[in-house]
Short mmCIF file of C-alpha atoms in Angstrom, two decimals:
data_model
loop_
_atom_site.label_atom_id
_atom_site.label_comp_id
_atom_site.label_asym_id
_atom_site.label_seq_id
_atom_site.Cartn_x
_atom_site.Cartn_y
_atom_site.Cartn_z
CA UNK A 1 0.00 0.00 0.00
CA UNK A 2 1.28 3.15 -0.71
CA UNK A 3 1.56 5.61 1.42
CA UNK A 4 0.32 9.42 1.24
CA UNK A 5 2.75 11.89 2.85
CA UNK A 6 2.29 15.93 3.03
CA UNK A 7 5.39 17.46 3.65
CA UNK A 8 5.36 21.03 5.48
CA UNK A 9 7.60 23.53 3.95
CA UNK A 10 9.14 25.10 0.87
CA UNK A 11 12.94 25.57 1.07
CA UNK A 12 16.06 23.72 0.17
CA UNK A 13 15.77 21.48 3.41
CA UNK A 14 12.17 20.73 1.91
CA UNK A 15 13.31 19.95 -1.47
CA UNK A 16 16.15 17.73 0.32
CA UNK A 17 13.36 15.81 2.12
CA UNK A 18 10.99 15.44 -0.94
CA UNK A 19 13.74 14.21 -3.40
CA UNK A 20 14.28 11.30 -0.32
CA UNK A 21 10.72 10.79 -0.18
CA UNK A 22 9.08 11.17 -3.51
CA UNK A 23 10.00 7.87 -4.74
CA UNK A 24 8.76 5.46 -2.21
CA UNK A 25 4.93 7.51 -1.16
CA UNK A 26 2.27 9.58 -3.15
CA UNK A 27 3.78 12.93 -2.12
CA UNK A 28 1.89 16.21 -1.54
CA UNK A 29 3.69 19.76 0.25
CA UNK A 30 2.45 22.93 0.93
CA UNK A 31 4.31 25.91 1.58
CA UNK A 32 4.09 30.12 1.62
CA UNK A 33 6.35 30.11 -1.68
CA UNK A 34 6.32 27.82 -4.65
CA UNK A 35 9.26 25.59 -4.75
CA UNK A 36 9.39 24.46 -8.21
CA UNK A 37 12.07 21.53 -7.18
CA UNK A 38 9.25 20.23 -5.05
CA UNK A 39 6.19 21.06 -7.16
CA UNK A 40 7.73 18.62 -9.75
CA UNK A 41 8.32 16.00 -6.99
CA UNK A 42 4.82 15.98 -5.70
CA UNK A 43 1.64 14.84 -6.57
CA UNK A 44 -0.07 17.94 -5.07
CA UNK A 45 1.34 21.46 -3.81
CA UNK A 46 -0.93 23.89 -1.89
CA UNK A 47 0.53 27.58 -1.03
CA UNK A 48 -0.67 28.67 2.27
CA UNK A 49 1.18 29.68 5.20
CA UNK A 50 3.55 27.31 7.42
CA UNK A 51 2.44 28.61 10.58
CA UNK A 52 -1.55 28.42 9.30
CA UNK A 53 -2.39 25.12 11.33
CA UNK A 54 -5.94 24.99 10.61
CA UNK A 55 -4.79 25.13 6.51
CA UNK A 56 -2.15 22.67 6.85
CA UNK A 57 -4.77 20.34 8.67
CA UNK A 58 -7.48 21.30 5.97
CA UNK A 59 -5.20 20.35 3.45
CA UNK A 60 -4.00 17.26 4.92
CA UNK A 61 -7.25 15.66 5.37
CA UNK A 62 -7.98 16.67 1.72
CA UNK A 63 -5.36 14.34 0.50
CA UNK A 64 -6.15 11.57 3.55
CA UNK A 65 -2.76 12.03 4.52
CA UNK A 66 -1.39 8.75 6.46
CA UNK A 67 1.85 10.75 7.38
CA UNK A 68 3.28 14.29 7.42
CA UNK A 69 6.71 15.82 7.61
CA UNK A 70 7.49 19.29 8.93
CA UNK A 71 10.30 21.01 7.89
CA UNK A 72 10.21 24.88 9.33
CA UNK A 73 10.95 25.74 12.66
CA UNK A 74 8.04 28.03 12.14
CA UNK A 75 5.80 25.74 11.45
CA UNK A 76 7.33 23.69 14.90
CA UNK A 77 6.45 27.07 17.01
CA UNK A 78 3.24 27.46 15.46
CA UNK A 79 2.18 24.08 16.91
CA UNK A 80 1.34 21.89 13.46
CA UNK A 81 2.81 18.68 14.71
CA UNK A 82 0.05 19.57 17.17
CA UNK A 83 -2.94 19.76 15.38
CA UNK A 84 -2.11 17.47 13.03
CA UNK A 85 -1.49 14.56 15.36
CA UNK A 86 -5.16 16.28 17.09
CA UNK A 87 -6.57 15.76 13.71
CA UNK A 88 -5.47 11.95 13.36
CA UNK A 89 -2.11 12.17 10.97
CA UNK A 90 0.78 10.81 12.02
CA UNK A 91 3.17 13.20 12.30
CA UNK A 92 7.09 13.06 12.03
CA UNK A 93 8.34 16.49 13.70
CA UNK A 94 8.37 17.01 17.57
CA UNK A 95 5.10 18.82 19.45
CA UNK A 96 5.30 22.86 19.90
CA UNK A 97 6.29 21.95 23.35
CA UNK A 98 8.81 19.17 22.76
CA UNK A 99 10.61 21.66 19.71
CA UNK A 100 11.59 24.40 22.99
CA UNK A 101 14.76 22.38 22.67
CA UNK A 102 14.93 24.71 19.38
CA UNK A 103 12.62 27.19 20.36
CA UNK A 104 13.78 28.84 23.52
CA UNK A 105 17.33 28.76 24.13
CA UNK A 106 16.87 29.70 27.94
CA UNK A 107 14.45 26.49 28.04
CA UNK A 108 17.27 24.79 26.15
CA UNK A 109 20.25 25.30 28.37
CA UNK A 110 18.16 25.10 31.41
CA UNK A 111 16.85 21.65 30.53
CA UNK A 112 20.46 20.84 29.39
CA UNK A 113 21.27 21.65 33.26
CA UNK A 114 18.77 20.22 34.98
CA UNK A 115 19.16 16.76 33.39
CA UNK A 116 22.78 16.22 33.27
CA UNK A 117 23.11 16.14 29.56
CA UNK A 118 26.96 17.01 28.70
CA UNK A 119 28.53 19.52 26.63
CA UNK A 120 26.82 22.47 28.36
CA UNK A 121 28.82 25.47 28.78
CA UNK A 122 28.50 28.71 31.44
CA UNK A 123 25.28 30.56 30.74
CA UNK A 124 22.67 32.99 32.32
CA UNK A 125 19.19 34.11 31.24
CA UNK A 126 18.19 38.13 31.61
CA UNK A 127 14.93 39.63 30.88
CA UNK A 128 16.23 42.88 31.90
CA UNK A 129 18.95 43.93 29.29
CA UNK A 130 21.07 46.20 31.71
CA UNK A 131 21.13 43.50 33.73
CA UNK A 132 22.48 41.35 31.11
CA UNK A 133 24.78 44.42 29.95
CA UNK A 134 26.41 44.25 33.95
CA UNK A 135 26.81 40.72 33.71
CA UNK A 136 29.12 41.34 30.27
CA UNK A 137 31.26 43.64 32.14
CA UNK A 138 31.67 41.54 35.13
CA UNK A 139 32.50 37.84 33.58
CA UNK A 140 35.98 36.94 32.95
CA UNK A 141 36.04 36.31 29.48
CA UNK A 142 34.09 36.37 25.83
CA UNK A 143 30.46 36.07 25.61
CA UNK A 144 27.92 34.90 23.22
CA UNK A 145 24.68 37.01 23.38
CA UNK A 146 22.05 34.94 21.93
CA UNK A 147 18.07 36.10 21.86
CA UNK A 148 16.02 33.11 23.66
CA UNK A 149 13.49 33.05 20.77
CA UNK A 150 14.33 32.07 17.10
CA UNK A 151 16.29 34.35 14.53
CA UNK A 152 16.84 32.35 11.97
CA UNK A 153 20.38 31.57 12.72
CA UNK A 154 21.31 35.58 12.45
CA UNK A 155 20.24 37.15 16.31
CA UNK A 156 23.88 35.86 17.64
CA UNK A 157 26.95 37.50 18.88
CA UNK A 158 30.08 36.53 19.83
CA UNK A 159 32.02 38.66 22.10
CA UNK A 160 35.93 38.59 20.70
CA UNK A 161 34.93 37.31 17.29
CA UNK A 162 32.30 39.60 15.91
CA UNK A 163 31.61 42.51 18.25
CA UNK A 164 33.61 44.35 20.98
CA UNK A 165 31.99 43.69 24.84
CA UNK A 166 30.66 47.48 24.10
CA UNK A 167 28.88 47.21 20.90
CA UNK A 168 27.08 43.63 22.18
CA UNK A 169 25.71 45.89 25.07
CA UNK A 170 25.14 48.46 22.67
CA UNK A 171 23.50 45.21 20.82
CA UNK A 172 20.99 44.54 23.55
CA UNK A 173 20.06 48.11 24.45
CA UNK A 174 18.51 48.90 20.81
CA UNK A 175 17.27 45.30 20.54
CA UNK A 176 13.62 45.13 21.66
CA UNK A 177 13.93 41.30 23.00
CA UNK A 178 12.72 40.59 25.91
CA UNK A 179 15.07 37.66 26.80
CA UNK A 180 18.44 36.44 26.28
CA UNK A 181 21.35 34.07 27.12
CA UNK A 182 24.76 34.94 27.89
CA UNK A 183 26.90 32.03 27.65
CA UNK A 184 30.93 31.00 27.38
CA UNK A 185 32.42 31.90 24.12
CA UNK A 186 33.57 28.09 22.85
CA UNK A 187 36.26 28.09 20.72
CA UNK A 188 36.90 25.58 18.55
CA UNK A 189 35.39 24.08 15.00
CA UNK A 190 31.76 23.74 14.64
CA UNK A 191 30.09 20.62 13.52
CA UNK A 192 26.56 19.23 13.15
CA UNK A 193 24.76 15.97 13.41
CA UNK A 194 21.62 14.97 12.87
CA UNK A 195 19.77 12.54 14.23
CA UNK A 196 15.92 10.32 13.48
CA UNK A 197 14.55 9.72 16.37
CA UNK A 198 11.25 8.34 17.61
CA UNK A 199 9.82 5.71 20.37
CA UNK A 200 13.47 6.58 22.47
CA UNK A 201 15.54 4.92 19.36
CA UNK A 202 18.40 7.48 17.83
CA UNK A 203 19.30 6.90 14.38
CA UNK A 204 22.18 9.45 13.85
CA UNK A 205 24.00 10.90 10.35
CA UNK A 206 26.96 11.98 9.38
CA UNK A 207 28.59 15.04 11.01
CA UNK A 208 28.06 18.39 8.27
CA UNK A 209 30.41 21.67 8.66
CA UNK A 210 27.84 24.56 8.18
CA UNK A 211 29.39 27.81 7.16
CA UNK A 212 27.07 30.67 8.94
CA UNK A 213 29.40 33.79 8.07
CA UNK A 214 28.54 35.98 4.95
CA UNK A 215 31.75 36.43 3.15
CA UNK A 216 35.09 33.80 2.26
CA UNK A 217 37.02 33.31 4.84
CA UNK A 218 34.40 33.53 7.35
CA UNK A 219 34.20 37.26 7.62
CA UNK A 220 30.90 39.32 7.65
CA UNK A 221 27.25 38.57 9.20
CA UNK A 222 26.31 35.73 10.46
CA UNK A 223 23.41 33.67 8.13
CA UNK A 224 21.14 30.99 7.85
CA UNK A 225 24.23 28.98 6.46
CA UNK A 226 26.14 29.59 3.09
CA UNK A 227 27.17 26.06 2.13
CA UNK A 228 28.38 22.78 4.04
CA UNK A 229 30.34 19.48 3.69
CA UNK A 230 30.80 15.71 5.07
CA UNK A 231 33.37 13.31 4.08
CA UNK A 232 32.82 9.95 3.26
CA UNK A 233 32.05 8.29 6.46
CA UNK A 234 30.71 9.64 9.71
CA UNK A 235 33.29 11.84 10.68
CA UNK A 236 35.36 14.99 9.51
CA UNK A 237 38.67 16.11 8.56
CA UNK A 238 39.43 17.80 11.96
CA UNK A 239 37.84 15.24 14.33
CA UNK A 240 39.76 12.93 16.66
CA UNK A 241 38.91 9.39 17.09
CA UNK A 242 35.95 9.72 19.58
CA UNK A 243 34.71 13.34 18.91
CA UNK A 244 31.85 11.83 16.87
CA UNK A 245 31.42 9.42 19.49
CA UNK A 246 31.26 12.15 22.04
CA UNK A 247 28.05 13.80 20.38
CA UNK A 248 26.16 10.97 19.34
CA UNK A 249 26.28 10.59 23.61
CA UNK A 250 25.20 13.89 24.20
CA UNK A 251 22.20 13.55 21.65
CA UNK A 252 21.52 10.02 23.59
CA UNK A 253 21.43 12.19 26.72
CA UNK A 254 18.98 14.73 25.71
CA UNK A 255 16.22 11.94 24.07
CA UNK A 256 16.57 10.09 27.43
CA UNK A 257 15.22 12.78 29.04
CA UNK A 258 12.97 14.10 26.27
CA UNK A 259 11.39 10.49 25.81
CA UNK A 260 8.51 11.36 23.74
CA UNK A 261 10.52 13.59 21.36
CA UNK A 262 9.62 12.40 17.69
CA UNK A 263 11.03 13.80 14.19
CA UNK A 264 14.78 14.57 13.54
CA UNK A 265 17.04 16.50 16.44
CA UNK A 266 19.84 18.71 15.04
CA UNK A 267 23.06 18.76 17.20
CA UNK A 268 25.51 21.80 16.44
CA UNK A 269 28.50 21.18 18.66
CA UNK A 270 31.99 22.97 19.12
CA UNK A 271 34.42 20.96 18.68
CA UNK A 272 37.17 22.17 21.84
CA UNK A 273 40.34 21.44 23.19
CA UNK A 274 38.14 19.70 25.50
CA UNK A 275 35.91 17.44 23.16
CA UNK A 276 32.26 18.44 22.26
CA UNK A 277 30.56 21.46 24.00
CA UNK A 278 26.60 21.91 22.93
CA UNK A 279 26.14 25.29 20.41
CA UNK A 280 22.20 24.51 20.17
CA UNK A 281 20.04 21.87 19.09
CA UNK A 282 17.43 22.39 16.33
CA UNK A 283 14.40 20.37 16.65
CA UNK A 284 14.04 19.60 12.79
CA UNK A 285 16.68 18.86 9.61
CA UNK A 286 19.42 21.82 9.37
CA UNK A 287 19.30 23.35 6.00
CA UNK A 288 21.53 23.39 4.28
CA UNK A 289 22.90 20.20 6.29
CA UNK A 290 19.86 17.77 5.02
CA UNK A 291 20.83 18.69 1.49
CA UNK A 292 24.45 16.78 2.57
CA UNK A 293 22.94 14.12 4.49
CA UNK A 294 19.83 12.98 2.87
CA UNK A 295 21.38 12.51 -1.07
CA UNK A 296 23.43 9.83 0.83
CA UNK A 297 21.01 8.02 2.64
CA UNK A 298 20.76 4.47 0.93
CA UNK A 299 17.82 3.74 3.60
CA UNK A 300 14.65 4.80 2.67
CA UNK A 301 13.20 7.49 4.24
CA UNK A 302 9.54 6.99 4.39
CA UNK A 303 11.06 3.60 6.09
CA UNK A 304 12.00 5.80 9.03
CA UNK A 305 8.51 7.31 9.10
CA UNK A 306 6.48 4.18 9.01
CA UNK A 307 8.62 2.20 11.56
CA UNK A 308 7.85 5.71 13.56
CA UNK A 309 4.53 5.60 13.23
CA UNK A 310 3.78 1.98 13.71
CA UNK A 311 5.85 1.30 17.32
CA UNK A 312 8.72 -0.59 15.49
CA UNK A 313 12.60 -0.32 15.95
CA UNK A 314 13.54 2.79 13.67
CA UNK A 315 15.56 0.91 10.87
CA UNK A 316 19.45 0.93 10.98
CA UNK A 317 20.69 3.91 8.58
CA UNK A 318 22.89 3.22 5.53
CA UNK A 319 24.75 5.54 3.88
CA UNK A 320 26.76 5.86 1.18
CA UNK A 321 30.52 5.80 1.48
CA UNK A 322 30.37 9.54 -0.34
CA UNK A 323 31.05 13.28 0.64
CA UNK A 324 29.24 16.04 -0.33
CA UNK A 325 29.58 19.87 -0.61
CA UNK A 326 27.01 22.03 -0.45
CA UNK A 327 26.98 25.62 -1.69
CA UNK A 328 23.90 28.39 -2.08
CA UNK A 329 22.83 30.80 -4.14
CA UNK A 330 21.78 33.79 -2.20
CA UNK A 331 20.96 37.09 -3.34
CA UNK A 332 22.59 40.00 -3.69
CA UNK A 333 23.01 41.92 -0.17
CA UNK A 334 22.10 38.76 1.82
CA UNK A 335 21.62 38.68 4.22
CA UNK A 336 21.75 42.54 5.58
CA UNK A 337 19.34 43.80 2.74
CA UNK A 338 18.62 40.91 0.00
CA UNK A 339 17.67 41.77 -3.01
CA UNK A 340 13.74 40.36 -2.88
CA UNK A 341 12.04 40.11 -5.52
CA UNK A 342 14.41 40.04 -8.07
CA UNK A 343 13.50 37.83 -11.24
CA UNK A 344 16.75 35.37 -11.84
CA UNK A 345 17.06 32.42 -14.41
CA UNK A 346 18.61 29.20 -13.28
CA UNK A 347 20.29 26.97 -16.03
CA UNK A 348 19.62 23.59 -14.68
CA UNK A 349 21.13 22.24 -17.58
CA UNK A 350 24.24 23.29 -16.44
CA UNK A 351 24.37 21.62 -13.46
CA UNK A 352 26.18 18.76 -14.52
CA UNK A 353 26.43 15.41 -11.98
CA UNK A 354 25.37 18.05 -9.09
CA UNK A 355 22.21 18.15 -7.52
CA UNK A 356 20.29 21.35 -7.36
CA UNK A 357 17.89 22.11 -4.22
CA UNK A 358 15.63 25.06 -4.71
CA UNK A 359 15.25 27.38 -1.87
CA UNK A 360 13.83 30.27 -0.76
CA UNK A 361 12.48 30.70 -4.47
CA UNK A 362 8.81 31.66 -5.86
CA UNK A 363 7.67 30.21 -8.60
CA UNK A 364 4.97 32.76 -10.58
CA UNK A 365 3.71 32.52 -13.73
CA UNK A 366 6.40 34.24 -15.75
CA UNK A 367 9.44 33.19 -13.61
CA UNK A 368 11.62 32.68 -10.48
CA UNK A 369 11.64 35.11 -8.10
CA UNK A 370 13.82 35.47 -5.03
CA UNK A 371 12.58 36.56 -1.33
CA UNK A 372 14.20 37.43 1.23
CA UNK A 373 16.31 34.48 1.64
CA UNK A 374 18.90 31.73 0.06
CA UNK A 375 17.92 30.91 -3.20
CA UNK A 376 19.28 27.85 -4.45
CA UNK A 377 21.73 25.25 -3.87
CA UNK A 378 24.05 23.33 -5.58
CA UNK A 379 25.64 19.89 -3.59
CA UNK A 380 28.18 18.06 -5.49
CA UNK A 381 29.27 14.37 -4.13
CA UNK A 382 32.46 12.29 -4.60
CA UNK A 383 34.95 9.72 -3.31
CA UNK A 384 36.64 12.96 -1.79
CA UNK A 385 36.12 16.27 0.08
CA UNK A 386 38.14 17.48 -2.67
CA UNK A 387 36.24 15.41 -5.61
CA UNK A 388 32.71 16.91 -4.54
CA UNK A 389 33.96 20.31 -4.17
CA UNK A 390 35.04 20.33 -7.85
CA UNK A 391 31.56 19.00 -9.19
CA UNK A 392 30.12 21.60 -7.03
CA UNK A 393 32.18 24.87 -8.63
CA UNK A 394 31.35 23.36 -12.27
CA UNK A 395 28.23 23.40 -11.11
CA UNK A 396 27.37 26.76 -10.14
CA UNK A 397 27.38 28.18 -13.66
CA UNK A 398 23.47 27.58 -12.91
CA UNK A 399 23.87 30.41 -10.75
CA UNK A 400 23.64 33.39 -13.42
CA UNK A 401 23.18 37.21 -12.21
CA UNK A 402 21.90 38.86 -9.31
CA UNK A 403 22.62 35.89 -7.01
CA UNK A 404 26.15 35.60 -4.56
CA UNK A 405 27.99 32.63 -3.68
CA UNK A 406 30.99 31.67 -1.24
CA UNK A 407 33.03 30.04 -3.21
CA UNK A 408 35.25 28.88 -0.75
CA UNK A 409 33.17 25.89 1.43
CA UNK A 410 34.69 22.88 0.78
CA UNK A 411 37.98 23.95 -0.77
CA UNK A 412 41.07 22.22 0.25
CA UNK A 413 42.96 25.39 1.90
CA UNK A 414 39.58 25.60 4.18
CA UNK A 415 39.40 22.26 5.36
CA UNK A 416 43.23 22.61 5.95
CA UNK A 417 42.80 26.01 8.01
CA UNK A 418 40.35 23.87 9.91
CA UNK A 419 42.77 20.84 10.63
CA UNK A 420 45.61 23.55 11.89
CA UNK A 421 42.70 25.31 14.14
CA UNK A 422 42.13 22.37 16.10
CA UNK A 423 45.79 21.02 16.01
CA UNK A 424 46.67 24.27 17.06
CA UNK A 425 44.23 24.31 20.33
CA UNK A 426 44.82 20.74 21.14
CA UNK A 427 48.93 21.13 21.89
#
């Protein structure tokens, strides 16, 4: 029997998921902007908003959905894994209260405390922001100021890396938020891994380097993430033996205590002198990190969801013995003031043996059009770091005007500058 699955969302992440799913269920998505990658994918696609619940429930019992996927935070927040579960669909994504792990970062490092789970560093929550400007100039040491609620990955600052102790105070005084965590600067190299999870089993992934800043060589603004990479196996270039290990226990910690948590959890670590420290977890697929992870799953996907569903033993994960490297499209003045609404032409033809993930894209009648965000992406795969990263670049002749790229995830003289970082702090 085959299975009918609405998927939630309508950027690269979501295109990610429906290329894994659309082969093995009768797909159907809905979104606020029309993803063409996942338009041709499904059997239906509704626009409406990912925070409507009532729609996305309206439209899932229009299509007798057996299963649905969320992708969005949003959509998390909003409470859809709610009402659709209320509504009788089994849903893969965690409940509105479950997703604080994402959420609310003050819930997030509190619960981290409270149940033990390793890897958390110094923190402290303010709702009064001279409060939280005293406690900058009394700690001994950096500070990163993060907003409780979500920012889509660009409310953060790092004290010592991107702003002087006097502009983050300067920061919180013109900010209107009306909470916030202070917590260690960790130094070190970042790293994700994601992880199915469901009925207390933990099905993890391969770890993915994100790239959040703007600009090559990791200079400017922090965003939603310009490009990514994994080698070919679990771990990375500038992991020790047992750093992966390390994680995978920390995500193990945090479904122990969350028992009931259901749909993917998102570990971003810092890799330290130390071994792992907690960044934040994300209570859905990182984007762009599912557009590395999922193109090598060899299980399927909707496999994961049934077993889910049903009670069963999530499946063991196969992957293939591939890396990827993942690099967007965004426009131009992303992510300070994107160029929205700009009409660009993507040459898919171009593409060569690279996948392309459509992003933050809408689809009208007499084009593509970009919003506010990342447009498109381009992931190459090889045998090699290296390997992918060159079917990547040939790929990104797609790209054509108005659109900017960092050229420089993936390249070998990165991944090196990474290896020497964590050399460097290990001695």
């Amino acid at each position: 029997m085959t299975e009918t699955v609405l998927l939630v969302g309508g950027g690269g992440r979501e295109h990610a998921i429906a290329r894994a799913l659309a082969p093995d269920c009768a797909l159907h998505a809905c979104a606020s902007n029309r993803n063409p990658g996942i338009a041709r994918l499904a059997d239906g696609f509704e626009t409406l908003s990912e925070t409507d619940t009532a729609a996305i429930v309206e439209y899932a019992e229009s299509i007798a959905a057996d299963a649905a996927v969320i992708g969005p935070e949003s959509a998390l927040a909003a409470g859809a894994a709610d009402a659709l579960e209320e509504a009788g669909v089994y849903t893969f994504g965690p409940t509105r209260d479950a997703a604080r792990i994402e959420t609310d970062k003050a819930y997030q490092r509190r619960f981290m405390r409270d149940n033990d789970v390793p890897g958390c560093p110094d923190f402290a929550t303010f709702t009064d922001m001279e409060a939280a400007c005293e406690y900058i100039d009394d700690y001994d040491g950096d500070l990163a100021v993060k907003p409780a609620g979500l920012t889509g990955g660009k409310g953060v600052k790092v004290i010592g890396d991107q702003v002087t102790a006097a502009e983050a105070k300067a920061y919180l005084r013109d900010s209107e938020y009306d909470r916030v965590v202070l917590e260690e600067r960790l130094v070190g190299e970042e790293f994700t891994i994601q992880a199915f999870v469901a009925n207390g089993d933990v099905r993890t992934t391969p770890a993915v380097q994100d790239h959040k800043r703007a600009y090559e060589g990791d200079e400017g603004p922090n965003t939603g993430g310009m490009g990514s990479y994994s080698d070919a196996g679990y771990s990375l270039p500038f992991m020790a033996e047992g750093d992966y290990a390390a994680a995978v226990e920390i995500i193990e910690a945090v479904v122990e205590a969350l028992p009931e948590y259901t749909g993917v959890l998102y570990g971003q670590f810092m890799l330290t002198a130390e071994g792992p420290k907690v960044v934040e977890f994300n209570a859905r697929f990182g984007d762009p990190e599912a557009m590395n992870t999922l193109p090598v799953l060899e299980t399927p996907f909707i496999d994961v969801i049934t077993a889910a569903r049903d009670g069963e033993e999530l499946p063991e994960l196969s992957f293939a013995d591939r890396a990827t490297v993942c690099k967007y499209a965004v426009p131009d003045g992303y992510p300070t003031d994107p160029d929205a609404g700009a009409r660009i032409e993507v040459d898919e033809g171009s593409v060569g043996d690279a996948l392309l993930f459509y992003a933050s894209v809408d689809e009208r009648a007499d084009g593509l059009y970009t919003t506010t965000s990342r447009a498109f992406a381009v992931v190459g795969l090889g045998a090699s770091i290296t390997e992918a990263e060159s079917v990547a670049s040939e790929a990104l002749s797609a790209a054509g005007d108005r659109v900017r790229i960092r050229h420089d995830v993936g390249t070998a003289s990165l991944i090196d500058r990474r290896i020497e970082h964590m050399n460097a702090l290990r001695e």
